[in-house]
Amino acid sequence: FSHSFAAGNKILDDFNTRIGAEMRLLKTGSFQFSGMIMGVFRKTRNSYARLLNFGSDISVSAGYYKPKWFFAADLGFDKAIVTHFHHFAAYKANYPAVQDGWFEPATGGNLYYGIRTGISFKKKDVYIKAGKVKEQDLVTNPLIPYYGEVGINFRLRR
């Protein structure tokens, strides 16, 4: 489970909640290869619209893990599957025929790749991630083509 939110004036206007599992698929010495699958629920809001979205995030990670630290490379695909649009008056003033409601097929997806490193404690990791994002056509860059994340993972067992 993970939950992230923007650090702006209205913290709950934008958030991303993911639930799923990450599992080690292969271990050879200190080298590990793992896979992750998550269901995603997102909300974003601005002056023109509020969007609610359900999607999925599938990724793989390969890295070098020691008892107190780790370094890994990540590759994943985050897909928006269905999105609910609620347009506000400011948007409807310019586009009066716009429709609110749930829309599919999927509204888009992003391929991401990067690195992560961190330190490990008994049942938790503190980590930093950074990388690049490409839109699902693998050519177009999104408005912000980079990502960064700082977090804490809690493990069920060591």
mmCIF file of C-alpha atoms in Angstrom:
data_model
loop_
_atom_site.group_PDB
_atom_site.id
_atom_site.type_symbol
_atom_site.label_atom_id
_atom_site.label_comp_id
_atom_site.label_asym_id
_atom_site.label_seq_id
_atom_site.Cartn_x
_atom_site.Cartn_y
_atom_site.Cartn_z
ATOM 1 C CA PHE A 1 0.000 0.000 0.000
ATOM 2 C CA SER A 2 1.283 3.487 -0.755
ATOM 3 C CA HIS A 3 -0.276 6.932 -0.646
ATOM 4 C CA SER A 4 1.259 10.114 -2.021
ATOM 5 C CA PHE A 5 -0.013 13.665 -2.272
ATOM 6 C CA ALA A 6 1.089 17.033 -3.580
ATOM 7 C CA ALA A 7 2.601 19.555 -1.203
ATOM 8 C CA GLY A 8 0.627 22.597 -2.361
ATOM 9 C CA ASN A 9 -1.922 24.856 -0.712
ATOM 10 C CA LYS A 10 -4.674 22.203 -0.826
ATOM 11 C CA ILE A 11 -3.015 18.901 0.036
ATOM 12 C CA LEU A 12 -6.030 16.687 -0.703
ATOM 13 C CA ASP A 13 -6.666 18.172 -4.184
ATOM 14 C CA ASP A 14 -4.134 15.787 -5.742
ATOM 15 C CA PHE A 15 -3.303 12.311 -4.495
ATOM 16 C CA ASN A 16 -2.346 8.837 -5.645
ATOM 17 C CA THR A 17 -3.174 5.669 -3.690
ATOM 18 C CA ARG A 18 -1.805 2.287 -4.734
ATOM 19 C CA ILE A 19 -2.466 -1.157 -3.316
ATOM 20 C CA GLY A 20 -0.911 -4.400 -4.473
ATOM 21 C CA ALA A 21 2.145 -6.535 -3.962
ATOM 22 C CA GLU A 22 5.850 -6.626 -4.682
ATOM 23 C CA MET A 23 7.503 -10.024 -4.652
ATOM 24 C CA ARG A 24 11.065 -11.258 -5.103
ATOM 25 C CA LEU A 25 11.206 -13.460 -8.193
ATOM 26 C CA LEU A 26 14.897 -14.408 -8.159
ATOM 27 C CA LYS A 27 17.780 -14.165 -5.701
ATOM 28 C CA THR A 28 21.389 -15.080 -6.415
ATOM 29 C CA GLY A 29 23.769 -13.961 -3.683
ATOM 30 C CA SER A 30 23.180 -10.247 -3.161
ATOM 31 C CA PHE A 31 21.499 -9.792 -6.553
ATOM 32 C CA GLN A 32 17.676 -9.748 -6.561
ATOM 33 C CA PHE A 33 15.024 -9.437 -9.245
ATOM 34 C CA SER A 34 11.468 -8.531 -8.196
ATOM 35 C CA GLY A 35 8.102 -7.739 -9.744
ATOM 36 C CA MET A 36 5.295 -5.480 -8.587
ATOM 37 C CA ILE A 37 1.631 -5.119 -9.539
ATOM 38 C CA MET A 38 -0.563 -2.380 -8.091
ATOM 39 C CA GLY A 39 -4.101 -1.114 -8.480
ATOM 40 C CA VAL A 40 -4.101 2.695 -8.561
ATOM 41 C CA PHE A 41 -6.697 5.324 -7.582
ATOM 42 C CA ARG A 42 -5.838 8.962 -8.347
ATOM 43 C CA LYS A 43 -7.509 12.313 -7.902
ATOM 44 C CA THR A 44 -6.391 15.588 -9.408
ATOM 45 C CA ARG A 45 -8.128 18.953 -9.357
ATOM 46 C CA ASN A 46 -7.505 22.417 -10.763
ATOM 47 C CA SER A 47 -9.599 25.489 -11.646
ATOM 48 C CA TYR A 48 -11.114 23.731 -14.659
ATOM 49 C CA ALA A 49 -11.895 20.163 -13.621
ATOM 50 C CA ARG A 50 -11.700 17.352 -11.095
ATOM 51 C CA LEU A 51 -10.521 13.989 -12.412
ATOM 52 C CA LEU A 52 -10.829 10.643 -10.627
ATOM 53 C CA ASN A 53 -8.964 7.742 -12.161
ATOM 54 C CA PHE A 54 -8.553 4.001 -11.704
ATOM 55 C CA GLY A 55 -5.526 2.341 -13.230
ATOM 56 C CA SER A 56 -2.685 -0.130 -12.812
ATOM 57 C CA ASP A 57 1.064 0.003 -12.261
ATOM 58 C CA ILE A 58 3.253 -2.966 -13.220
ATOM 59 C CA SER A 59 7.030 -2.895 -12.756
ATOM 60 C CA VAL A 60 10.205 -4.917 -12.375
ATOM 61 C CA SER A 61 13.301 -4.114 -10.359
ATOM 62 C CA ALA A 62 16.806 -5.557 -10.424
ATOM 63 C CA GLY A 63 19.386 -4.658 -7.837
ATOM 64 C CA TYR A 64 22.137 -5.366 -5.388
ATOM 65 C CA TYR A 65 20.914 -5.782 -1.807
ATOM 66 C CA LYS A 66 23.123 -5.959 1.283
ATOM 67 C CA PRO A 67 21.782 -6.172 4.866
ATOM 68 C CA LYS A 68 22.134 -2.413 5.510
ATOM 69 C CA TRP A 69 21.863 -0.812 2.029
ATOM 70 C CA PHE A 70 20.689 -1.422 -1.534
ATOM 71 C CA PHE A 71 20.883 -0.077 -5.081
ATOM 72 C CA ALA A 72 18.449 -1.045 -7.874
ATOM 73 C CA ALA A 73 17.178 -0.163 -11.345
ATOM 74 C CA ASP A 74 13.413 0.054 -11.991
ATOM 75 C CA LEU A 75 11.313 -0.288 -15.149
ATOM 76 C CA GLY A 76 7.538 0.066 -15.083
ATOM 77 C CA PHE A 77 4.328 1.020 -16.841
ATOM 78 C CA ASP A 78 1.567 3.053 -15.177
ATOM 79 C CA LYS A 79 -1.743 2.902 -17.086
ATOM 80 C CA ALA A 80 -4.889 4.986 -16.572
ATOM 81 C CA ILE A 81 -7.799 2.634 -17.331
ATOM 82 C CA VAL A 82 -10.978 4.661 -16.682
ATOM 83 C CA THR A 83 -11.346 8.332 -15.701
ATOM 84 C CA HIS A 84 -14.243 10.394 -14.354
ATOM 85 C CA PHE A 85 -14.270 14.037 -15.504
ATOM 86 C CA HIS A 86 -16.197 16.741 -13.638
ATOM 87 C CA HIS A 87 -15.719 20.077 -15.415
ATOM 88 C CA PHE A 88 -16.150 23.359 -13.539
ATOM 89 C CA ALA A 89 -17.836 26.564 -14.758
ATOM 90 C CA ALA A 90 -14.545 28.151 -15.884
ATOM 91 C CA TYR A 91 -14.042 25.299 -18.373
ATOM 92 C CA LYS A 92 -17.703 25.042 -19.417
ATOM 93 C CA ALA A 93 -17.729 28.775 -20.232
ATOM 94 C CA ASN A 94 -15.208 28.101 -23.051
ATOM 95 C CA TYR A 95 -16.456 24.619 -24.002
ATOM 96 C CA PRO A 96 -20.204 24.475 -23.278
ATOM 97 C CA ALA A 97 -20.676 21.081 -25.013
ATOM 98 C CA VAL A 98 -18.207 19.311 -22.719
ATOM 99 C CA GLN A 99 -19.602 16.251 -20.973
ATOM 100 C CA ASP A 100 -18.975 15.056 -17.450
ATOM 101 C CA GLY A 101 -18.812 11.384 -16.520
ATOM 102 C CA TRP A 102 -16.732 8.203 -16.759
ATOM 103 C CA PHE A 103 -14.712 7.776 -19.927
ATOM 104 C CA GLU A 104 -12.875 4.834 -21.387
ATOM 105 C CA PRO A 105 -10.981 3.437 -23.223
ATOM 106 C CA ALA A 106 -7.961 4.276 -21.186
ATOM 107 C CA THR A 107 -6.864 7.905 -21.164
ATOM 108 C CA GLY A 108 -3.139 7.216 -21.231
ATOM 109 C CA GLY A 109 -0.131 5.567 -19.740
ATOM 110 C CA ASN A 110 3.480 6.246 -18.870
ATOM 111 C CA LEU A 111 6.611 4.138 -19.091
ATOM 112 C CA TYR A 112 9.101 4.982 -16.357
ATOM 113 C CA TYR A 113 12.649 3.904 -15.661
ATOM 114 C CA GLY A 114 15.163 4.953 -13.069
ATOM 115 C CA ILE A 115 17.251 4.032 -10.075
ATOM 116 C CA ARG A 116 16.674 3.738 -6.343
ATOM 117 C CA THR A 117 18.954 3.476 -3.380
ATOM 118 C CA GLY A 118 18.438 3.347 0.330
ATOM 119 C CA ILE A 119 19.331 2.071 3.738
ATOM 120 C CA SER A 120 17.672 -0.821 5.548
ATOM 121 C CA PHE A 121 16.689 -1.301 9.159
ATOM 122 C CA LYS A 122 15.036 -4.308 10.849
ATOM 123 C CA LYS A 123 11.632 -4.055 9.172
ATOM 124 C CA LYS A 124 11.837 -0.879 7.120
ATOM 125 C CA ASP A 125 13.763 0.800 4.320
ATOM 126 C CA VAL A 126 14.318 4.503 3.765
ATOM 127 C CA TYR A 127 14.846 5.136 0.057
ATOM 128 C CA ILE A 128 15.286 7.697 -2.714
ATOM 129 C CA LYS A 129 14.134 7.116 -6.316
ATOM 130 C CA ALA A 130 14.787 9.167 -9.441
ATOM 131 C CA GLY A 131 14.186 8.572 -13.120
ATOM 132 C CA LYS A 132 12.631 9.500 -16.448
ATOM 133 C CA VAL A 133 9.078 9.179 -17.794
ATOM 134 C CA LYS A 134 7.902 8.646 -21.391
ATOM 135 C CA GLU A 135 4.306 8.592 -22.595
ATOM 136 C CA GLN A 136 2.935 5.269 -23.801
ATOM 137 C CA ASP A 137 3.913 5.978 -27.425
ATOM 138 C CA LEU A 138 7.549 5.846 -26.149
ATOM 139 C CA VAL A 139 8.332 9.042 -28.076
ATOM 140 C CA THR A 140 6.451 11.872 -26.368
ATOM 141 C CA ASN A 141 7.666 13.372 -23.115
ATOM 142 C CA PRO A 142 5.059 14.430 -20.547
ATOM 143 C CA LEU A 143 5.049 18.002 -19.231
ATOM 144 C CA ILE A 144 7.413 16.965 -16.433
ATOM 145 C CA PRO A 145 9.542 14.120 -17.858
ATOM 146 C CA TYR A 146 11.363 13.257 -14.621
ATOM 147 C CA TYR A 147 10.280 11.813 -11.300
ATOM 148 C CA GLY A 148 11.679 11.742 -7.818
ATOM 149 C CA GLU A 149 10.444 10.089 -4.665
ATOM 150 C CA VAL A 150 11.535 9.807 -1.054
ATOM 151 C CA GLY A 151 9.842 7.169 1.051
ATOM 152 C CA ILE A 152 9.719 4.539 3.752
ATOM 153 C CA ASN A 153 8.823 0.884 3.132
ATOM 154 C CA PHE A 154 7.598 -1.337 5.947
ATOM 155 C CA ARG A 155 8.240 -5.050 5.453
ATOM 156 C CA LEU A 156 6.102 -7.860 6.844
ATOM 157 C CA ARG A 157 9.213 -9.953 7.477
ATOM 158 C CA ARG A 158 12.962 -9.634 7.111
#
